[in-house]
Structures are given as structure tokens and as C-alpha cells.
Coordinates of C-alpha atoms in Angstrom, one line a residue:
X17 CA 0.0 0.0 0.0
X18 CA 1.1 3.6 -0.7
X19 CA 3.1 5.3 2.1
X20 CA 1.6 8.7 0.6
X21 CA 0.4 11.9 2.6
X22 CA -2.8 13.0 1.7
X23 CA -3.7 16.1 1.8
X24 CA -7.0 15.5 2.7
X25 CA -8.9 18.9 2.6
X26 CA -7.6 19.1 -0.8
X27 CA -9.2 15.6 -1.5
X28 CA -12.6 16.5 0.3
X29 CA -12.5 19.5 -2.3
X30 CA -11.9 16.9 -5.5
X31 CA -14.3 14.6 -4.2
X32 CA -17.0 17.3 -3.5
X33 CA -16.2 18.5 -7.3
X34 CA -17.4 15.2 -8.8
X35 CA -20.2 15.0 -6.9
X36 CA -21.6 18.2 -8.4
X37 CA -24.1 18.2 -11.2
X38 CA -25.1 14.6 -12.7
X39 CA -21.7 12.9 -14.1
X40 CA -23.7 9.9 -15.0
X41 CA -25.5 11.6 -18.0
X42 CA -22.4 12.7 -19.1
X43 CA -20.7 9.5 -18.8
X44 CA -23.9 7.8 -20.3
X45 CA -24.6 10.5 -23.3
X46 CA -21.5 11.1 -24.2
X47 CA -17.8 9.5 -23.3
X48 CA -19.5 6.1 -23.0
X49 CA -17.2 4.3 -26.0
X50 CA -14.3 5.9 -24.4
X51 CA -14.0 2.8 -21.9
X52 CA -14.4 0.0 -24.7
X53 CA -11.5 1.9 -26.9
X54 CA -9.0 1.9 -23.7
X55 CA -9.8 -1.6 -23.2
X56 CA -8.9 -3.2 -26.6
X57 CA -5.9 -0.7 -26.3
X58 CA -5.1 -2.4 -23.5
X59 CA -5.2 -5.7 -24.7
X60 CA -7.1 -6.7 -22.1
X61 CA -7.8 -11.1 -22.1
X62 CA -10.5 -12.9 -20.1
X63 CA -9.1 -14.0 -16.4
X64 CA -6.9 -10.7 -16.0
X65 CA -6.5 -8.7 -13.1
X66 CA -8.0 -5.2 -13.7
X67 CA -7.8 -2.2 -11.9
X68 CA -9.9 0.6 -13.3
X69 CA -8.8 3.9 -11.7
X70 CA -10.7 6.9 -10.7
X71 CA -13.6 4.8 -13.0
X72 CA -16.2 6.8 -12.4
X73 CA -19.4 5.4 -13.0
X74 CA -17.2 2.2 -14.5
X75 CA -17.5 2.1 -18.2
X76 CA -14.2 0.9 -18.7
X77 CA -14.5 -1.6 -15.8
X78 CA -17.7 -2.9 -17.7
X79 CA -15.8 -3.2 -20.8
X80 CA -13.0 -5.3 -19.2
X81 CA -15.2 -7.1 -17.5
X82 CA -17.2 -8.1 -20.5
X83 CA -14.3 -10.1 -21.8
X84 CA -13.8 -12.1 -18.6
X85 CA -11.7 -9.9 -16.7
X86 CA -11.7 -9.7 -13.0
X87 CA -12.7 -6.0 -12.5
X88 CA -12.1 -3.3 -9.3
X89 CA -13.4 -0.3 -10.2
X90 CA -11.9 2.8 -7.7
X91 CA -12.6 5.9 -7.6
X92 CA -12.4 8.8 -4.7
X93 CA -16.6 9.9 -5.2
X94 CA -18.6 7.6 -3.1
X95 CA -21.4 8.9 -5.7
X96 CA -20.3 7.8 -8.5
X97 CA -19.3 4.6 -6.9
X98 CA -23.2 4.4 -5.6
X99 CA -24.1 4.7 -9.9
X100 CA -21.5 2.1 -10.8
X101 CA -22.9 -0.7 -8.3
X102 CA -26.8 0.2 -9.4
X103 CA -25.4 0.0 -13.5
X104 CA -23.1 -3.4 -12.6
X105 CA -26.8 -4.7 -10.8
X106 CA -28.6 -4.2 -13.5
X107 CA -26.1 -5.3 -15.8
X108 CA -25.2 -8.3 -13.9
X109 CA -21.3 -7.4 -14.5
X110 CA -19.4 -9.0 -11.9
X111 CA -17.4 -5.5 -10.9
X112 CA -16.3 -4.7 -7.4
X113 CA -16.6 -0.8 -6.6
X114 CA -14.0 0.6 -4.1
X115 CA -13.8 4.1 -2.8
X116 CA -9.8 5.5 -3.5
X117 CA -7.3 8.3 -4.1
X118 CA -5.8 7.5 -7.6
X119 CA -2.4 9.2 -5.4
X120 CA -2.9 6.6 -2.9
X121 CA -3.9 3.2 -4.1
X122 CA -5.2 0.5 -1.3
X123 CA -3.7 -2.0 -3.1
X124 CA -0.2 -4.4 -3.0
X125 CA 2.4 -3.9 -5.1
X126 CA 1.9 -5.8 -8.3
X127 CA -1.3 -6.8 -7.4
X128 CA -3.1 -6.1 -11.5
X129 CA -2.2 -7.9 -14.7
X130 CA -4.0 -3.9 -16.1
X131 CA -4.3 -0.9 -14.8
X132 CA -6.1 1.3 -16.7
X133 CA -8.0 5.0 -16.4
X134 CA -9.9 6.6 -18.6
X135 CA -10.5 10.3 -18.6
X136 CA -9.9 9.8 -14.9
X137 CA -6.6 9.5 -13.4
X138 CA -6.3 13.0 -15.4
X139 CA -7.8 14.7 -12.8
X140 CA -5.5 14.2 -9.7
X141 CA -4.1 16.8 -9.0
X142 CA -0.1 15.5 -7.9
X143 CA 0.5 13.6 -11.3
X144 CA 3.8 12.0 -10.3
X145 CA 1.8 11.0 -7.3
X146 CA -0.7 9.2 -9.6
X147 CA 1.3 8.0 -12.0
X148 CA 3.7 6.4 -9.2
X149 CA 0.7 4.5 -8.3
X150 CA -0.7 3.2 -11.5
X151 CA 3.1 1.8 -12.0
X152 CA 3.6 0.3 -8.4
X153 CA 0.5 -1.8 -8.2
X154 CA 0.8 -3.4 -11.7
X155 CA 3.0 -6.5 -11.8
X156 CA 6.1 -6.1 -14.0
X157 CA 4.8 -7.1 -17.5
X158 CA 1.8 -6.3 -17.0
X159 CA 0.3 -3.1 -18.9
X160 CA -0.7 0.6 -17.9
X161 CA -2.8 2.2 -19.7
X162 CA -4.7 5.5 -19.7
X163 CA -7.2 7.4 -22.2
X164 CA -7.0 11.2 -21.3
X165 CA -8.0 14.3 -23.4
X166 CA -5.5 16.4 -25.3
X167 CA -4.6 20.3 -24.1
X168 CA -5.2 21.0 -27.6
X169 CA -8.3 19.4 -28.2
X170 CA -11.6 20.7 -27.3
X171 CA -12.2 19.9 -23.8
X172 CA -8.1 21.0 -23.1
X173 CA -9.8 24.2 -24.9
X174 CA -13.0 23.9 -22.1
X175 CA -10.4 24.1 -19.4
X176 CA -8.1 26.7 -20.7
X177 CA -11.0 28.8 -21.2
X178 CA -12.2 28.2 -17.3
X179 CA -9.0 28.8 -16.4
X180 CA -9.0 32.7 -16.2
X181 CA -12.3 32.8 -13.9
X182 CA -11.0 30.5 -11.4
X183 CA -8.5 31.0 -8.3
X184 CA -4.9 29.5 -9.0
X185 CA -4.8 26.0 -7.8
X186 CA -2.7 24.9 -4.7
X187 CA 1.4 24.4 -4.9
X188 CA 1.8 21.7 -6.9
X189 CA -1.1 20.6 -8.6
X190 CA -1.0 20.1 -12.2
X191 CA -3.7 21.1 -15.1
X192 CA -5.6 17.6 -16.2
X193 CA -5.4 17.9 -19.7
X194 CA -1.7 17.5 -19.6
X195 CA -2.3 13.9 -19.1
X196 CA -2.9 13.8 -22.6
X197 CA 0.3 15.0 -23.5
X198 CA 2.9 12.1 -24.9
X199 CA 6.5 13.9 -23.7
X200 CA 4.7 15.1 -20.2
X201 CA 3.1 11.3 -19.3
X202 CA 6.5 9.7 -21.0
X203 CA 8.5 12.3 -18.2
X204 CA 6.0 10.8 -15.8
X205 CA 6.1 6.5 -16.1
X206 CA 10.3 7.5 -16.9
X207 CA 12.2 4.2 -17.3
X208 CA 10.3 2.0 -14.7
X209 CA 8.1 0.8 -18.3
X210 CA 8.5 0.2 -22.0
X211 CA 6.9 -1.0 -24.7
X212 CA 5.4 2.1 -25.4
X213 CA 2.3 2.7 -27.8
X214 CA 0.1 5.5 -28.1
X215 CA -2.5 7.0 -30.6
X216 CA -4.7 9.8 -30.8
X217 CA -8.2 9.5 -31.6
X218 CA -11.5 11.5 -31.3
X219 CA -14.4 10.9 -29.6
X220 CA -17.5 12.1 -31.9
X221 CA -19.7 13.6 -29.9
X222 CA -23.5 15.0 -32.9
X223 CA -25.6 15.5 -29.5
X224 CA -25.6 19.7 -29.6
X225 CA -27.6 22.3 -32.0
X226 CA -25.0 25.1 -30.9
X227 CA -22.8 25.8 -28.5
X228 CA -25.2 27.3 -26.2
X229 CA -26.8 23.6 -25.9
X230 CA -23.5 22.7 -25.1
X231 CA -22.7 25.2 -22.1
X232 CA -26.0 24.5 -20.7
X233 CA -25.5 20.7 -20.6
X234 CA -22.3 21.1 -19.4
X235 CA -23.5 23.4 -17.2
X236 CA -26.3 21.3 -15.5
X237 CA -24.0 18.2 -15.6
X238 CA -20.3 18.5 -15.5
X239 CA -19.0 18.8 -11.8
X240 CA -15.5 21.0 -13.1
X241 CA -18.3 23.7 -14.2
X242 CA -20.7 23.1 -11.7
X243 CA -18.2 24.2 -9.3
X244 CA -16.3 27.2 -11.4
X245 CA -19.9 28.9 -11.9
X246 CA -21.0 28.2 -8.0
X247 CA -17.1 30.1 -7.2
X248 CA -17.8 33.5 -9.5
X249 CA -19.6 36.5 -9.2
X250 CA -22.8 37.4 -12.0
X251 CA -20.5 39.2 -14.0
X252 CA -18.0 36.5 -14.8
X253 CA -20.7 33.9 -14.9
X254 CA -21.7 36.0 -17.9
X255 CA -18.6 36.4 -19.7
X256 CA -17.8 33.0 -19.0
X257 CA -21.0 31.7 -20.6
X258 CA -20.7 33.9 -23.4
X259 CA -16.6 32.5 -24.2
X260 CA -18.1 28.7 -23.7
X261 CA -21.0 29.0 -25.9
X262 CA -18.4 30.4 -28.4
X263 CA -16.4 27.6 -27.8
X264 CA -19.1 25.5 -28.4
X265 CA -19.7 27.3 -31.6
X266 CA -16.4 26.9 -33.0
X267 CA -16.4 23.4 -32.8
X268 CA -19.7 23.5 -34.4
X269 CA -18.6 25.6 -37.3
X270 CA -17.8 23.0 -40.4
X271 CA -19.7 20.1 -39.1
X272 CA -22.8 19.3 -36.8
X273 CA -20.6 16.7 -34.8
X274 CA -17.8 18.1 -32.7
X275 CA -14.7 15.7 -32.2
X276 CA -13.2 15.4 -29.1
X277 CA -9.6 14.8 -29.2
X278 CA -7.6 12.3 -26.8
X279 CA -4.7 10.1 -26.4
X280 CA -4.4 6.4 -25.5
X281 CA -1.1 5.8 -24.0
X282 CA -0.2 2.4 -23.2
X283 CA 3.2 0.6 -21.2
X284 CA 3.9 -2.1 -20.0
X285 CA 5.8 -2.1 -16.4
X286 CA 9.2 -3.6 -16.1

């Protein structure tokens, strides 16, 4: 188990984040092939140990369990742990759901064939503390493997353009989207894997009219957003809708079906 220090009123925060809005629709409407893609990425075989971290409401568990796998699911939102049991119910997918920090995993070294996250280990905010952890409790061979989106892409551009309406973060803690950057996760995993592969992909996503429809959705459902509108005065919740919906727009312009760019990175641990 990780001998980590926690800060935990920075945790409470994270965890209070996610719990904000109604990340189940989002996970459900719109990122749900997201989990199958890091799965096959990750070459995933029936009988495998399979951690899922910071899983969310499980849809990559669900794929990996699909094929046989033997699934934990962890995340640090005892919410979206509460969706994940109710979906793997009525499912019948055989998928244990733990409460964790990705930055502190309960679990022994080498204890996974996989461990995988998708569009979730992004968002700790120590990423050498995460990162550390998704190495340490795979067993040497066995593959890492994360799906997170690109700062370029457009919800790297979502972030960028919260950014400016925010408070700085604490000491230390790293913007998500970087996770989706090939030298900065490289810099990360260092020499303790090899075998690298990656690819970039896009996640379709024809569900808005305009970007308005976006920034409302977003707005009513997406925790990160959620939260930066509860922290700002009227005047910057105006501006800030106004940049979003533009945003939304943009990506909108030569097409009715925005493309959401990310990067699968797999490794496999030494």
C-alpha cells in the first residue's frame, strides 16, 4: 500500500467536485465508447486482473469485464461509486466498486495484470503521485494504460478557457489535460516501463444544436463547471457563458458533430 500523505482537505474538495451536477448523464450520453477503446488498447484477455482507476461510474470496468476480466473499479466519489454498483446490478457485470485516491492506491504492489483509467486518473491533482501509483500496483509485464484528453483538443480548450475565472490552484497541482500530452506522461512513467504505444483519436460527440446547448449541458451536468460557476460573481458567470457557448460554436462551425480529441497511451511495467 502507498506510504503517501494525503492532503486531505484538498481531497474533500476533489471529491466534492465530482459529486456536483449529474456525471452519470455525461458518462452515459457522451464518453461512454471511451472505456471499450482503452480496453482493446489495453489488450485486455478474459481471467486478467484489472484495476480501473478513478472509473467513475465504470465504463471501462464494464468493458474489461465483458471479456472475462476480473474488474475493481476505484474511484475517490462515493457517488459515483453508488451509480457504478446500481449500473453493474442491472447489468449483472461481476465488478467490485471501491472508494480510493488514484495518489494513494489501497492496493499491493503488483497486485493487477492492467491498470487502466480513462479520462480519470487526469484529474488528480499531484501527477507523479498518480502516475507512481498506477506503475507500483501493476506487476512487471503487465500493462498501464490510460485514455485522457489532449490540451489542444476541445475539452483541453474547455479548461483553458475556465481557467482565467477560477482562483490559481494549490502548490503543486497540475492542469488535467496535460495527461494527454505524450512527452509530459512519458516524463511521468520515466524508465520503470517500455513498450510504449500510443495513438490519438476523437471521440464524436453530434448531440448539440449550438454551443449554447453545449454550455448548458455542461452546465447542469459536469462537476469541473458546476463548481467554477458556484465560485464567481454574475459578471463572470456572464462572460464565462458567453466564451463557452463560443467555444461550443467553434467546434460546431464545419460540421454538426464536434470531435473530441484524446490520447491512448499504453506501457507495460518492467
Amino acid at each position: 500500500m502507498s506510504a503517501t500523505i494525503i492532503d486531505r482537505e484538498l481531497e474533500a474538495k476533489h471529491r466534492a467536485v465530482w459529486a456536483l451536477g449529474d456525471y452519470r448523464a455525461v458518462a452515459d450520453d457522451l464518453v461512454l465508447p471511451l472505456g471499450s477503446e482503452l480496453v482493446a488498447a489495453a489488450g485486455i484477455q478474459s481471467g486478467d486482473r484489472v484495476l480501473d482507476v478513478a472509473a467513475g461510474t465504470g465504463s471501462a470496468a464494464f468493458a474489461a469485464a465483458a471479456l472475462g476480466a476480473r474488474v475493481i473499479a476505484s474511484d475517490l466519489c462515493p457517488e459515483l461509486l453508488e451509480h457504478g454498483r446500481a449500473a453493474a446490478a442491472a447489468r449483472g457485470a461481476d465488478v467490485e466498486f471501491r472508494e480510493a485516491n488514484a495518489e494513494a492506491l489501497p492496493f499491493a504492489d503488483g497486485e493487477f495484470d492492467a491498470v487502466i483509467s480513462s479520462i480519470g486518473v487526469m484529474f488528480a491533482p499531484h501527477h507523479q503521485r498518480a502516475a507512481d501509483e498506477l506503475i507500483r500496483v501493476c506487476r512487471p509485464g503487465g500493462t498501464v494504460a490510460v485514455l485522457s484528453w489532449t490540451p489542444s483538443g476541445f475539452i483541453g480548450q474547455m479548461f483553458a478557457t475556465m481557467k482565467p475565472y477560477l482562483p490559481a490552484p494549490p502548490p503543486g497541482v497540475q492542469p488535467a489535460p496535460l495527461w494527454g500530452d505524450e512527452a509530459h506522461v512519458r516524463t511521468l512513467f520515466g524508465d520503470r516501463v517500455d513498450g510504449i504505444g500510443r495513438r490519438r483519436g476523437a471521440l464524436a460527440v453530434g448531440r448539440f444544436s449550438d454551443g449554447a446547448a453545449f454550455r448548458d449541458y455542461f452546465k447542469a451536468n459536469y462537476g469541473p463547471i458546476v463548481s467554477a460557476y458556484q465560485s464567481i460573481d454574475d459578471e463572470n458567470a456572464a462572460a464565462l457563458d458567453a466564451e463557452l457557448a463560443a467555444l461550443g460554436d467553434r467546434a460546431l462551425a464545419d460540421s454538426p458533430t464536434m470531435q473530441w480529441e484524446y490520447l491512448v497511451l499504453t506501457a507495460r511495467r518492467r
